[in-house]
Coordinates of C-alpha atoms in Angstrom, one line a residue:
Chain C
M1 CA -98.2 -240.4 17.7
A2 CA -96.6 -241.1 14.1
L3 CA -92.9 -240.4 15.5
M4 CA -92.6 -242.3 18.8
A5 CA -90.8 -245.5 18.3
S6 CA -94.0 -247.5 19.2
T7 CA -93.9 -250.3 17.6
R8 CA -91.3 -254.1 18.0
R9 CA -89.8 -253.5 14.8
E10 CA -88.6 -249.4 15.9
V11 CA -86.9 -250.4 19.0
D12 CA -84.8 -253.1 17.0
V13 CA -81.0 -252.8 18.1
P14 CA -80.2 -253.2 14.4
N15 CA -76.6 -255.6 13.8
Y16 CA -74.3 -254.9 11.9
P17 CA -71.3 -256.6 10.1
V18 CA -68.0 -256.2 12.1
W19 CA -66.3 -255.1 8.7
L20 CA -69.0 -252.4 8.3
M21 CA -68.1 -250.5 11.3
V22 CA -64.7 -250.7 11.4
L23 CA -64.7 -249.6 7.7
T24 CA -66.9 -246.8 8.0
P25 CA -65.6 -244.3 10.2
F26 CA -62.2 -245.1 8.4
L27 CA -63.4 -244.9 5.4
A28 CA -65.1 -241.7 6.6
L29 CA -62.0 -239.4 7.4
V30 CA -60.1 -240.6 4.4
L31 CA -63.1 -239.7 2.0
Q32 CA -63.4 -236.2 4.1
S33 CA -58.9 -235.4 3.9
L34 CA -59.4 -236.8 -0.2
M35 CA -61.7 -235.2 -1.0
T36 CA -61.8 -232.0 1.1
L37 CA -58.0 -231.9 -0.8
H38 CA -59.9 -232.1 -4.4
F39 CA -62.7 -229.8 -4.1
P40 CA -61.8 -227.1 -1.5
R41 CA -65.7 -226.8 -0.3
F42 CA -66.0 -230.1 0.2
D43 CA -65.6 -229.0 3.9
Y44 CA -68.6 -227.7 4.2
V45 CA -69.7 -231.8 4.6
D46 CA -68.8 -233.3 7.9
L47 CA -68.9 -237.6 7.0
P48 CA -67.1 -238.1 10.2
L49 CA -70.5 -236.7 12.1
L50 CA -73.1 -238.0 9.7
V51 CA -71.5 -242.1 10.7
A52 CA -71.4 -240.5 14.7
I53 CA -75.3 -239.5 14.2
Y54 CA -75.9 -242.6 12.2
F55 CA -74.9 -244.9 14.8
G56 CA -75.8 -242.9 17.6
I57 CA -79.2 -243.1 16.3
T58 CA -79.5 -246.8 15.3
W59 CA -77.7 -248.3 18.5
R60 CA -79.8 -246.5 20.5
N61 CA -76.8 -246.7 23.1
P62 CA -76.3 -243.7 24.6
I63 CA -73.1 -244.9 26.1
G64 CA -71.7 -245.9 23.1
G65 CA -73.4 -243.4 21.0
G66 CA -71.5 -240.9 23.6
I67 CA -68.0 -243.5 23.0
F68 CA -67.7 -243.6 19.3
G69 CA -68.8 -239.4 18.4
A70 CA -65.6 -239.4 21.3
G71 CA -63.0 -241.6 19.0
I72 CA -63.6 -240.2 15.2
G73 CA -64.1 -236.7 16.8
I74 CA -60.8 -237.1 18.2
L75 CA -58.8 -238.3 15.0
Q76 CA -60.6 -235.8 13.2
D77 CA -59.0 -233.4 15.2
A78 CA -55.5 -235.1 15.0
I79 CA -56.0 -234.2 11.4
T80 CA -56.6 -230.4 12.1
Q81 CA -54.2 -227.8 13.8
H82 CA -57.4 -227.5 16.4
P83 CA -55.9 -229.5 19.8
L84 CA -57.0 -233.0 20.8
G85 CA -60.7 -232.6 21.5
V86 CA -62.5 -230.0 20.3
F87 CA -64.6 -232.4 17.7
G88 CA -64.2 -235.0 20.1
I89 CA -66.4 -233.5 22.9
G90 CA -68.7 -231.6 19.6
K91 CA -69.3 -235.1 18.7
S92 CA -69.5 -236.8 22.2
I93 CA -72.7 -234.2 22.5
V94 CA -73.7 -235.4 19.1
G95 CA -73.2 -239.3 19.7
Y96 CA -74.6 -239.2 22.7
L97 CA -78.3 -236.7 22.3
A98 CA -78.3 -239.0 18.9
A99 CA -79.0 -242.4 20.7
S100 CA -80.8 -240.9 23.2
L101 CA -83.6 -239.3 20.8
G102 CA -83.3 -242.6 18.1
I103 CA -84.3 -244.6 21.7
R104 CA -87.6 -242.0 22.2
I105 CA -88.3 -241.4 18.8
D106 CA -88.9 -242.8 15.0
T107 CA -85.5 -242.0 13.4
E108 CA -86.1 -244.3 10.8
S109 CA -88.2 -242.0 9.1
F110 CA -87.0 -239.6 5.7
F111 CA -88.6 -236.5 7.3
T112 CA -87.7 -237.3 11.0
R113 CA -83.9 -237.6 9.5
L114 CA -83.6 -234.3 7.4
A115 CA -85.0 -232.1 10.4
L116 CA -82.4 -233.8 13.0
L117 CA -79.7 -233.3 10.6
P118 CA -79.5 -229.7 10.5
V119 CA -79.9 -229.4 14.4
F120 CA -77.2 -232.3 15.1
T121 CA -75.1 -230.6 13.2
L122 CA -75.5 -226.6 14.2
L123 CA -75.7 -228.0 17.5
Q124 CA -71.8 -229.2 17.2
S125 CA -70.6 -225.9 15.3
V126 CA -71.8 -224.4 18.5
V127 CA -70.3 -226.5 20.5
V128 CA -66.8 -226.2 18.5
W129 CA -67.6 -222.6 18.8
G130 CA -67.5 -222.2 22.3
L131 CA -64.8 -224.6 22.9
E132 CA -62.4 -222.2 21.0
R133 CA -63.5 -219.2 21.7
R134 CA -63.8 -219.1 25.5
V135 CA -62.1 -222.1 27.0
I136 CA -59.0 -222.3 24.7
E137 CA -59.3 -218.7 23.2
Q138 CA -58.5 -219.8 19.6
P139 CA -59.9 -217.7 16.3
Y140 CA -62.7 -219.2 15.4
A141 CA -65.4 -217.5 13.3
W142 CA -69.1 -217.8 13.8
I143 CA -70.2 -217.0 9.8
W144 CA -74.4 -217.9 10.1
W145 CA -74.9 -218.5 6.6
Q146 CA -71.7 -221.1 6.8
E147 CA -73.6 -222.7 9.2
G148 CA -76.9 -222.5 7.4
I149 CA -75.3 -223.8 4.1
R150 CA -73.5 -226.1 5.9
A151 CA -77.0 -227.3 8.6
A152 CA -78.7 -228.0 4.7
V153 CA -75.3 -229.9 3.0
N154 CA -75.3 -232.1 5.0
A155 CA -78.9 -232.9 5.6
L156 CA -79.5 -233.9 2.4
L157 CA -76.3 -235.6 2.1
G158 CA -76.9 -237.6 5.3
V159 CA -80.8 -238.5 4.5
M160 CA -78.7 -240.5 1.6
L161 CA -76.0 -241.8 3.8
F162 CA -78.2 -243.5 5.8
A163 CA -80.9 -244.9 3.2
L164 CA -77.3 -246.7 2.0
F165 CA -76.1 -247.9 5.1
D166 CA -79.9 -249.2 6.5
K167 CA -79.1 -251.0 3.2
A168 CA -76.4 -252.9 5.1
R169 CA -77.9 -253.6 8.6
R170 CA -79.4 -257.0 9.3
R171 CA -82.1 -257.4 11.6
D172 CA -82.6 -260.5 14.3
Chain B
M1 CA -76.8 -245.1 45.7
E2 CA -76.4 -247.4 43.9
S3 CA -80.2 -246.5 42.4
F4 CA -78.7 -243.0 41.9
L5 CA -75.7 -244.4 39.4
S6 CA -77.4 -247.1 38.0
R7 CA -80.6 -244.4 37.0
Y8 CA -77.7 -242.0 35.9
K9 CA -75.5 -243.9 34.3
N10 CA -75.5 -242.5 31.2
P11 CA -75.4 -238.9 32.0
L12 CA -72.3 -239.6 34.1
V13 CA -70.6 -241.2 31.6
L14 CA -71.4 -238.8 29.4
L15 CA -70.1 -236.2 32.0
A16 CA -66.6 -238.2 32.7
L17 CA -65.8 -238.8 28.4
L18 CA -66.2 -234.8 28.6
L19 CA -64.2 -234.0 31.2
V20 CA -61.7 -236.4 30.5
Q21 CA -61.8 -234.3 27.2
V22 CA -61.6 -230.5 28.8
I23 CA -58.9 -231.5 30.7
G24 CA -57.0 -233.3 27.7
L25 CA -57.7 -229.5 26.0
A26 CA -56.1 -228.3 28.7
V27 CA -52.9 -229.7 28.9
Q28 CA -52.8 -229.0 25.4
V29 CA -53.0 -225.8 25.8
R30 CA -51.0 -224.9 28.5
R31 CA -47.4 -225.2 26.8
P32 CA -43.9 -225.6 28.8
S33 CA -42.7 -223.3 27.0
P34 CA -43.6 -220.9 23.2
G35 CA -41.9 -223.1 21.1
A36 CA -42.1 -226.3 22.3
G37 CA -44.2 -228.5 20.4
D38 CA -47.2 -230.8 21.3
A39 CA -46.9 -233.0 24.0
P40 CA -45.8 -237.0 23.3
G41 CA -49.6 -238.2 24.3
V42 CA -50.6 -235.5 21.3
R43 CA -48.0 -236.4 19.1
L44 CA -48.8 -240.2 19.6
I45 CA -52.1 -240.2 18.7
Q46 CA -51.6 -237.7 16.0
Y47 CA -49.6 -240.3 14.3
W48 CA -52.4 -242.8 14.9
A49 CA -54.3 -240.8 13.2
L50 CA -52.1 -240.1 10.2
A51 CA -51.2 -243.8 9.9
V52 CA -55.4 -244.9 9.7
V53 CA -55.6 -241.9 6.7
T54 CA -52.5 -241.9 4.4
P55 CA -52.2 -245.1 3.4
P56 CA -55.3 -245.1 1.3
E57 CA -54.0 -241.6 -0.1
R58 CA -50.5 -242.3 -0.6
L59 CA -52.4 -245.5 -2.9
A60 CA -54.9 -243.0 -4.2
H61 CA -52.0 -240.0 -5.1
F62 CA -49.8 -243.1 -6.5
M63 CA -52.0 -244.0 -8.3
G64 CA -53.4 -240.3 -9.6
Y65 CA -49.9 -239.5 -9.8
E66 CA -48.7 -242.7 -12.4
T67 CA -51.5 -242.5 -14.1
G68 CA -51.1 -238.5 -15.2
H69 CA -47.1 -239.2 -15.8
L70 CA -47.6 -241.8 -17.9
W71 CA -49.8 -239.2 -20.1
S72 CA -48.0 -236.8 -19.8
S73 CA -44.3 -238.6 -20.4
Y74 CA -45.6 -241.3 -22.8
L75 CA -48.2 -240.3 -24.7
D76 CA -49.0 -236.7 -24.7
L77 CA -45.7 -235.1 -26.1
V78 CA -47.8 -232.7 -29.2
G79 CA -45.6 -229.6 -29.5
T80 CA -43.1 -230.9 -26.6
K81 CA -40.1 -229.5 -29.3
R82 CA -41.7 -225.6 -29.2
K83 CA -42.5 -225.6 -25.6
N84 CA -38.7 -226.2 -25.4
R85 CA -37.8 -223.8 -27.7
A86 CA -39.9 -221.2 -25.9
L87 CA -38.4 -222.4 -22.6
L88 CA -34.8 -222.7 -23.8
T89 CA -35.4 -218.6 -25.7
E90 CA -37.2 -217.8 -21.8
I91 CA -33.7 -219.1 -20.5
D92 CA -31.6 -217.0 -22.2
R93 CA -33.9 -213.8 -21.5
L94 CA -33.9 -214.1 -18.2
R95 CA -30.2 -214.6 -17.8
L96 CA -29.7 -211.9 -19.7
E97 CA -32.2 -210.2 -16.8
Q98 CA -30.4 -211.5 -13.9
A99 CA -26.4 -210.7 -14.8
G100 CA -28.0 -206.8 -15.4
L101 CA -29.5 -207.7 -12.1
A102 CA -26.2 -209.2 -10.8
E103 CA -24.4 -205.8 -11.0
Q104 CA -26.7 -204.6 -8.1
A105 CA -27.2 -206.6 -6.7
R106 CA -23.4 -207.4 -5.5
Q107 CA -23.3 -203.9 -4.1
V108 CA -26.2 -204.6 -2.2
H109 CA -24.0 -207.8 -0.5
Q110 CA -21.6 -205.3 0.2
L111 CA -23.7 -202.9 2.0
Q112 CA -24.9 -206.2 3.7
A113 CA -22.2 -207.2 5.0
L114 CA -20.5 -203.9 5.8
L115 CA -23.7 -203.5 7.9
G116 CA -23.4 -207.1 9.5
F117 CA -27.0 -208.0 7.8
Q118 CA -27.3 -211.8 7.7
Q119 CA -28.9 -212.6 4.0
K120 CA -30.4 -215.6 3.9
Y121 CA -30.3 -218.2 0.7
I122 CA -31.7 -221.2 0.2
Y123 CA -29.0 -224.2 0.0
K124 CA -31.6 -227.0 -0.2
T125 CA -35.0 -228.2 -0.7
V126 CA -36.8 -230.9 -0.4
A127 CA -39.7 -231.4 -2.8
A128 CA -42.5 -232.9 -1.6
Q129 CA -46.0 -234.3 -2.8
V130 CA -49.2 -232.6 -1.3
I131 CA -51.0 -236.5 -0.1
G132 CA -54.4 -234.9 1.9
A133 CA -56.6 -231.7 3.3
S134 CA -57.5 -231.1 6.5
E135 CA -60.9 -232.9 8.2
A136 CA -62.8 -228.9 9.3
D137 CA -63.1 -226.3 7.4
Q138 CA -61.5 -222.9 8.4
S139 CA -58.4 -225.8 9.2
H140 CA -56.4 -225.1 6.1
L141 CA -54.1 -227.6 7.4
L142 CA -52.2 -230.3 4.5
I143 CA -51.2 -234.0 4.6
L144 CA -46.8 -234.0 2.8
N145 CA -46.2 -237.4 1.5
K146 CA -42.5 -236.6 3.1
G147 CA -41.1 -236.0 7.0
S148 CA -38.2 -236.4 8.9
A149 CA -37.2 -239.3 7.4
D150 CA -36.7 -237.1 4.5
G151 CA -34.9 -234.5 6.5
L152 CA -37.7 -232.3 7.0
K153 CA -38.1 -230.4 10.7
Q154 CA -40.7 -228.3 12.2
D155 CA -41.5 -224.7 11.3
D156 CA -39.4 -225.8 8.0
A157 CA -41.0 -222.7 5.1
V158 CA -42.7 -223.8 2.1
I159 CA -42.9 -223.1 -1.0
T160 CA -43.8 -222.8 -4.7
P161 CA -42.2 -221.3 -7.0
D162 CA -45.3 -219.1 -7.3
G163 CA -44.8 -218.1 -3.6
I164 CA -45.0 -219.3 -0.3
V165 CA -47.6 -221.7 1.0
G166 CA -46.9 -222.2 4.8
R167 CA -44.9 -224.0 7.4
L168 CA -44.2 -227.4 8.7
R169 CA -46.7 -227.7 11.8
Q170 CA -46.2 -231.2 12.6
V171 CA -43.5 -233.6 11.8
F172 CA -43.5 -237.2 11.5
P173 CA -41.0 -239.6 10.4
H174 CA -43.2 -240.1 6.8
T175 CA -46.0 -238.0 6.4
S176 CA -46.2 -233.9 7.6
L177 CA -48.8 -231.6 8.8
L178 CA -48.4 -228.3 6.7
L179 CA -50.3 -225.5 8.4
E180 CA -51.1 -222.8 5.4
I181 CA -50.8 -218.9 5.3
S182 CA -54.4 -219.0 5.1
D183 CA -55.1 -220.5 8.7
E184 CA -56.0 -218.2 11.5
T185 CA -53.6 -219.1 13.9
S186 CA -49.9 -218.7 10.9
G187 CA -48.4 -216.0 10.8
A188 CA -45.5 -214.4 8.8
G189 CA -43.5 -211.5 8.5
V190 CA -43.9 -209.3 5.1
L191 CA -43.1 -206.0 3.3
L192 CA -45.0 -204.6 1.2
Q193 CA -42.3 -203.7 -1.3
G194 CA -43.7 -200.3 -2.5
A195 CA -43.7 -198.2 0.3
R196 CA -41.4 -201.0 3.0
L197 CA -44.2 -201.2 5.3
Q198 CA -43.8 -204.5 7.5
G199 CA -46.6 -206.8 9.4
V200 CA -47.5 -209.5 9.6
L201 CA -49.5 -212.3 7.9
R202 CA -52.5 -214.7 8.8
G203 CA -55.7 -215.8 7.1
N204 CA -58.6 -214.8 8.0
A205 CA -62.5 -217.0 8.7
Y206 CA -62.6 -217.1 4.7
G207 CA -59.4 -218.8 4.6
Q208 CA -57.6 -215.5 3.1
P209 CA -54.6 -214.3 4.2
E210 CA -54.6 -211.0 5.3
I211 CA -52.4 -208.4 6.7
R212 CA -53.3 -207.2 10.5
D213 CA -53.5 -204.0 12.1
M214 CA -51.4 -201.5 9.8
L215 CA -51.0 -197.5 10.5
P216 CA -53.3 -196.4 7.2
D217 CA -51.1 -195.3 4.6
S218 CA -51.9 -193.8 0.9
R219 CA -49.3 -196.0 -0.3
I220 CA -51.2 -199.5 0.4
K221 CA -52.5 -199.9 -2.8
P222 CA -53.9 -202.7 -4.6
G223 CA -51.7 -204.7 -6.4
A224 CA -49.0 -203.5 -4.8
V225 CA -45.7 -206.7 -4.3
V226 CA -46.6 -207.8 -1.0
V227 CA -42.5 -210.5 -0.2
T228 CA -41.4 -212.1 2.8
S229 CA -39.7 -209.6 5.8
G230 CA -37.3 -212.0 6.9
G231 CA -38.3 -211.0 10.3
D232 CA -40.4 -214.1 11.3
Q233 CA -36.8 -216.4 11.2
I234 CA -39.0 -219.2 9.4
F235 CA -39.7 -217.3 5.5
P236 CA -35.9 -216.8 4.1
Q237 CA -36.3 -212.7 3.1
G238 CA -38.1 -211.5 -0.7
L239 CA -40.0 -214.8 -1.7
P240 CA -43.0 -213.6 -2.5
V241 CA -45.9 -213.5 -1.1
G242 CA -48.9 -212.4 -3.4
T243 CA -50.3 -208.6 -3.7
V244 CA -52.7 -206.0 -1.9
Q245 CA -56.3 -206.8 -3.0
Q246 CA -58.5 -204.8 -0.6
V247 CA -57.4 -202.4 2.2
I248 CA -61.1 -202.4 5.3
P249 CA -61.0 -200.7 8.0
D250 CA -60.5 -203.4 11.2
P251 CA -63.7 -203.0 12.8
G252 CA -62.0 -204.3 16.8
H253 CA -59.2 -201.4 16.0
A254 CA -59.7 -198.4 14.7
P255 CA -58.5 -196.3 12.8
L256 CA -56.2 -199.3 11.9
V257 CA -56.9 -201.2 8.6
N258 CA -56.8 -205.2 7.5
V259 CA -55.2 -205.5 4.0
L260 CA -56.7 -208.5 2.3
I261 CA -53.7 -209.8 0.2
D262 CA -54.3 -211.8 -2.7
P263 CA -51.7 -215.3 -2.3
A264 CA -48.8 -215.3 -5.6
A265 CA -49.3 -219.3 -4.4
N266 CA -52.2 -220.9 -5.6
L267 CA -53.0 -222.7 -2.2
D268 CA -56.5 -223.8 -3.5
A269 CA -55.1 -226.2 -6.1
V270 CA -51.3 -227.5 -3.8
E271 CA -50.2 -230.2 -5.4
Q272 CA -46.2 -230.2 -4.6
V273 CA -44.5 -228.1 -3.1
L274 CA -40.5 -227.4 -1.7
V275 CA -39.7 -227.4 1.8
I276 CA -36.9 -225.3 2.4
T277 CA -34.8 -227.5 5.0
D278 CA -31.1 -225.7 4.8
T279 CA -30.2 -222.6 4.3
G280 CA -27.3 -220.0 5.0
N281 CA -25.2 -216.7 5.0
Q282 CA -23.3 -217.5 1.8
M283 CA -24.6 -217.4 -2.0
P284 CA -25.0 -220.7 -3.0
Q285 CA -21.9 -222.5 -5.5
Q286 CA -24.9 -222.8 -8.3
E287 CA -26.1 -219.9 -8.1
Q288 CA -22.8 -217.7 -8.6
Q289 CA -22.0 -219.6 -11.2
D290 CA -25.8 -219.0 -12.5
I291 CA -24.7 -215.4 -12.7
A292 CA -20.7 -215.9 -13.9
T293 CA -22.8 -217.5 -16.7
S294 CA -25.8 -214.8 -17.6
E295 CA -22.6 -212.3 -17.2
L296 CA -20.8 -214.0 -19.7
D297 CA -23.2 -214.5 -22.0
Q298 CA -24.4 -210.8 -21.6
E299 CA -20.7 -209.2 -22.9
Q300 CA -21.5 -212.7 -26.0
Q301 CA -24.6 -210.3 -26.3
K302 CA -23.4 -206.8 -26.5
A303 CA -20.3 -207.7 -28.6
S304 CA -23.4 -209.3 -30.3
D305 CA -25.7 -206.3 -30.0
I306 CA -22.7 -204.0 -31.7
L307 CA -22.0 -206.6 -34.7
A308 CA -26.1 -206.4 -36.0
E309 CA -25.6 -203.0 -35.5
R310 CA -23.1 -202.4 -38.1
L311 CA -24.0 -205.8 -40.4
P312 CA -27.4 -205.8 -40.5
S313 CA -28.9 -208.9 -41.1
A314 CA -25.3 -210.9 -40.4
I315 CA -26.5 -212.9 -37.5
D316 CA -28.4 -216.1 -38.5
P317 CA -30.8 -216.6 -35.1
E318 CA -30.9 -220.4 -36.7
A319 CA -28.1 -221.7 -37.1
P320 CA -27.0 -224.6 -35.2
P321 CA -24.0 -223.7 -33.2
E322 CA -21.5 -225.5 -34.8
E323 CA -18.8 -225.8 -31.5
L324 CA -18.2 -225.1 -27.9
Y325 CA -15.7 -222.9 -26.1
T326 CA -14.7 -222.4 -22.7
T327 CA -13.4 -219.9 -20.9
T328 CA -13.0 -218.9 -16.7
V329 CA -15.3 -215.3 -15.5
K330 CA -14.4 -214.6 -12.1
G331 CA -13.0 -218.6 -11.1
F332 CA -15.6 -220.3 -12.9
T333 CA -15.2 -222.6 -16.1
V334 CA -18.1 -221.7 -18.5
T335 CA -18.7 -223.6 -21.5
T336 CA -21.0 -222.2 -24.6
P337 CA -21.4 -222.7 -28.3
L338 CA -19.9 -220.6 -30.4
Q339 CA -21.7 -219.5 -33.6
V340 CA -20.2 -218.8 -36.5
L341 CA -21.2 -215.7 -38.5
T342 CA -21.9 -216.2 -42.6
P343 CA -24.0 -212.9 -44.1
P344 CA -26.6 -213.8 -45.7
L345 CA -27.0 -213.7 -50.0
P346 CA -28.8 -211.2 -51.4
A347 CA -31.5 -211.3 -53.3
Q348 CA -30.5 -209.1 -55.5
P349 CA -26.8 -209.2 -56.6
D350 CA -24.3 -206.5 -57.5
Q351 CA -21.0 -205.4 -58.0
F352 CA -21.0 -204.9 -54.4
T353 CA -21.7 -208.9 -52.9
P354 CA -18.7 -210.8 -51.7
G355 CA -17.4 -212.7 -54.9
A356 CA -18.7 -210.3 -57.3
T357 CA -15.6 -208.2 -58.4
P358 CA -12.7 -209.3 -59.3
P359 CA -9.6 -209.4 -57.0
A360 CA -7.3 -206.5 -57.7
S361 CA -4.6 -208.1 -59.9
E362 CA -7.1 -208.0 -62.3
M363 CA -8.2 -204.5 -62.5
T364 CA -7.4 -201.5 -64.3
P365 CA -7.3 -197.9 -63.0
G366 CA -10.3 -196.6 -64.6
A367 CA -12.0 -199.1 -66.4
L368 CA -15.5 -200.0 -64.7
N369 CA -15.8 -203.6 -63.6
G370 CA -19.4 -203.6 -63.9
P371 CA -22.7 -201.7 -65.5
I372 CA -23.4 -199.0 -63.5
R373 CA -27.3 -199.1 -61.9
Q374 CA -29.1 -196.1 -62.2
G375 CA -32.2 -196.6 -60.0
T376 CA -34.6 -196.8 -62.2
E377 CA -33.6 -200.3 -63.9
N378 CA -36.9 -201.7 -62.4
M379 CA -39.2 -199.0 -63.4
P380 CA -41.6 -199.8 -65.5
P381 CA -41.3 -198.5 -69.3
P382 CA -44.1 -195.4 -70.1
K383 CA -46.4 -196.5 -73.3
P384 CA -45.8 -193.9 -76.0
A385 CA -48.0 -191.7 -77.2
P386 CA -50.7 -192.0 -79.8
Q387 CA -49.1 -190.7 -82.6
G388 CA -51.7 -187.5 -84.6
T389 CA -53.6 -187.0 -81.9
T390 CA -51.8 -185.2 -79.1
S391 CA -52.7 -182.1 -78.6
A392 CA -50.7 -178.8 -77.2
G393 CA -50.6 -179.9 -73.9
V394 CA -50.4 -183.2 -73.1
G395 CA -48.1 -183.2 -75.5
A396 CA -46.0 -180.2 -74.8
G397 CA -46.4 -182.5 -70.5
A398 CA -44.9 -185.9 -71.6
G399 CA -42.3 -184.8 -74.0
T400 CA -40.9 -182.5 -71.2
G401 CA -41.2 -185.0 -69.1
T402 CA -39.8 -187.9 -70.2
G403 CA -37.2 -186.0 -72.5
S404 CA -35.9 -184.4 -69.4
A405 CA -35.6 -187.8 -67.8
G406 CA -33.9 -189.5 -70.9
A407 CA -31.3 -186.3 -71.2
K408 CA -30.4 -186.8 -67.5
A409 CA -29.5 -190.6 -68.1
G410 CA -27.9 -190.0 -71.5
S411 CA -25.9 -187.5 -69.6
Q412 CA -24.9 -190.4 -67.2
G413 CA -24.7 -193.0 -69.3
A414 CA -22.4 -192.5 -71.7
A415 CA -20.2 -195.2 -71.3
G416 CA -22.8 -197.9 -70.2
K417 CA -25.9 -197.2 -71.0
P418 CA -28.6 -199.0 -69.9
K419 CA -31.0 -200.4 -72.9
T420 CA -34.2 -199.1 -70.8
A421 CA -32.0 -195.7 -70.2
G422 CA -31.9 -195.8 -73.5
T423 CA -35.5 -196.5 -74.5
T424 CA -36.7 -193.8 -72.9
L425 CA -34.5 -191.1 -74.1
K426 CA -35.6 -192.2 -78.0
Q427 CA -39.1 -191.9 -77.0
G428 CA -38.8 -188.5 -75.3
S429 CA -36.6 -187.1 -78.2
A430 CA -40.1 -188.6 -80.5
A431 CA -42.8 -187.2 -78.2
H432 CA -40.9 -183.7 -79.0
K433 CA -40.3 -184.6 -82.5
S434 CA -43.7 -184.9 -82.4
N435 CA -45.5 -181.8 -80.3
S436 CA -43.0 -179.5 -82.9
A437 CA -44.3 -181.4 -85.7
A438 CA -47.5 -181.0 -84.2
P439 CA -50.2 -178.2 -86.2
G440 CA -50.4 -175.8 -83.8
G441 CA -48.7 -177.8 -80.8
G442 CA -46.4 -175.2 -80.0
R443 CA -48.2 -172.2 -80.8

């Protein structure tokens, strides 16, 4: 099966420079805030989510992916009016699942990424909506067409961003 | 047991991670009191997040602002004088408008004082720059570059000159989080100015402010002005909020309606805001002085209007102010420029022009001091009729017309007959003669 991680190269855990590991989530948070200020429609993009998915699928470590997602999600929550943990929980689940899938299937293929990214984006939206409306009972609307646009935009931007990240990583 | 843990290590860690966050959510949602802020731990995490995000945002804003400031303040000065003149004219106009409203305002204040109504005036504002925005959609939060070190407090109202923007949700030493009125979790007491209907303004899912759950009323029409009611104890009364854009039925609470508001402030491009840090019940000293100045201006305007009616074009608006004078109006010292009124020179001087008439000591009773104008001096002289070709009709008409005019001029101009009038008389006489001499002319 073409999608299975069958070769030695595909199951290798890539190694990233430390500066990139620190700088990427930091840059994602800063850029998300700055770009949304100057281009209000940029809020369809979720750069921290894309970073959490990328590190999840390439690390292939579910615990690491979950913790990384929780960390970046809580920092994201801190700069919203949501209580801390809404995006943290959403990104924990996404990071964990991305890492779990990274073990089983080949996530370096362009088309695999293009298929996975909208699914993860929608999954996070469902988790956030459920927490807001059902758990903490805060106003949060589910608008299908907006979620569709968000999934598509993140998928397209994500595959381009992932290609850039791929160039920066080192292999043993 | 050990094999269970090792086998399900990953899902167990995920469950623990989620459990911790859910407990954290529960702690945050259940606040000790309605007005209390976030828990210290939450504030600490928010502070860390802002400490990570805001330095590059401040740097980016500083670079962009300084570049723009350099350009607009030192390089792009085309039209600055024209703009300045236009602004000065507008200030004068607004002062007069303010003076017109001052008396009404004073009466309202007296009535409010009688009724014991506490009006809030804005005493102090702090200007702040917006350096960042929220990290997620359906979250209308902005990051300001000022904090508690600059005198900002939680729940301070934030405005622009156009209208209200929101309130401060969190205040840190050098940074604040501003919750916009377009957010679903925000709230502001508002009033439809014409209909005098009150409501609560909130954002909807699309990020547009709306007044929810209002009773249907025919007075709620698109374009109606909405202002703050002051009932929320955050925004002072009477600040502009926006205008009614549309009235839509509330699907969950029929027959109530939601009123969509077009905000007065441009919430999508807020760059600089004013945070209201101090309010009070007395009109600020500066405002009182402005009104006094406006009233004095209005009095001067009335005087100049009367003068302008009596002496048209006597006031030269382009004349520079020559000196200043100071007066006291209701306890306030007001200094205004004094304009010396000089009548403009006439296009055609006559005996009424200042300086053209000799002094009374040199005048003789009954004597004329100058030529008498008839009013026909600037008229072109009529062409003389060709001799020998005059028909009876034409000759009679021309002779009668010019002859009568000439006779009239001659009778009036006995003493100082103008040259043109004399010429007309002669031509009329000649034409009359030619008419009578023409064979068959009078028959």
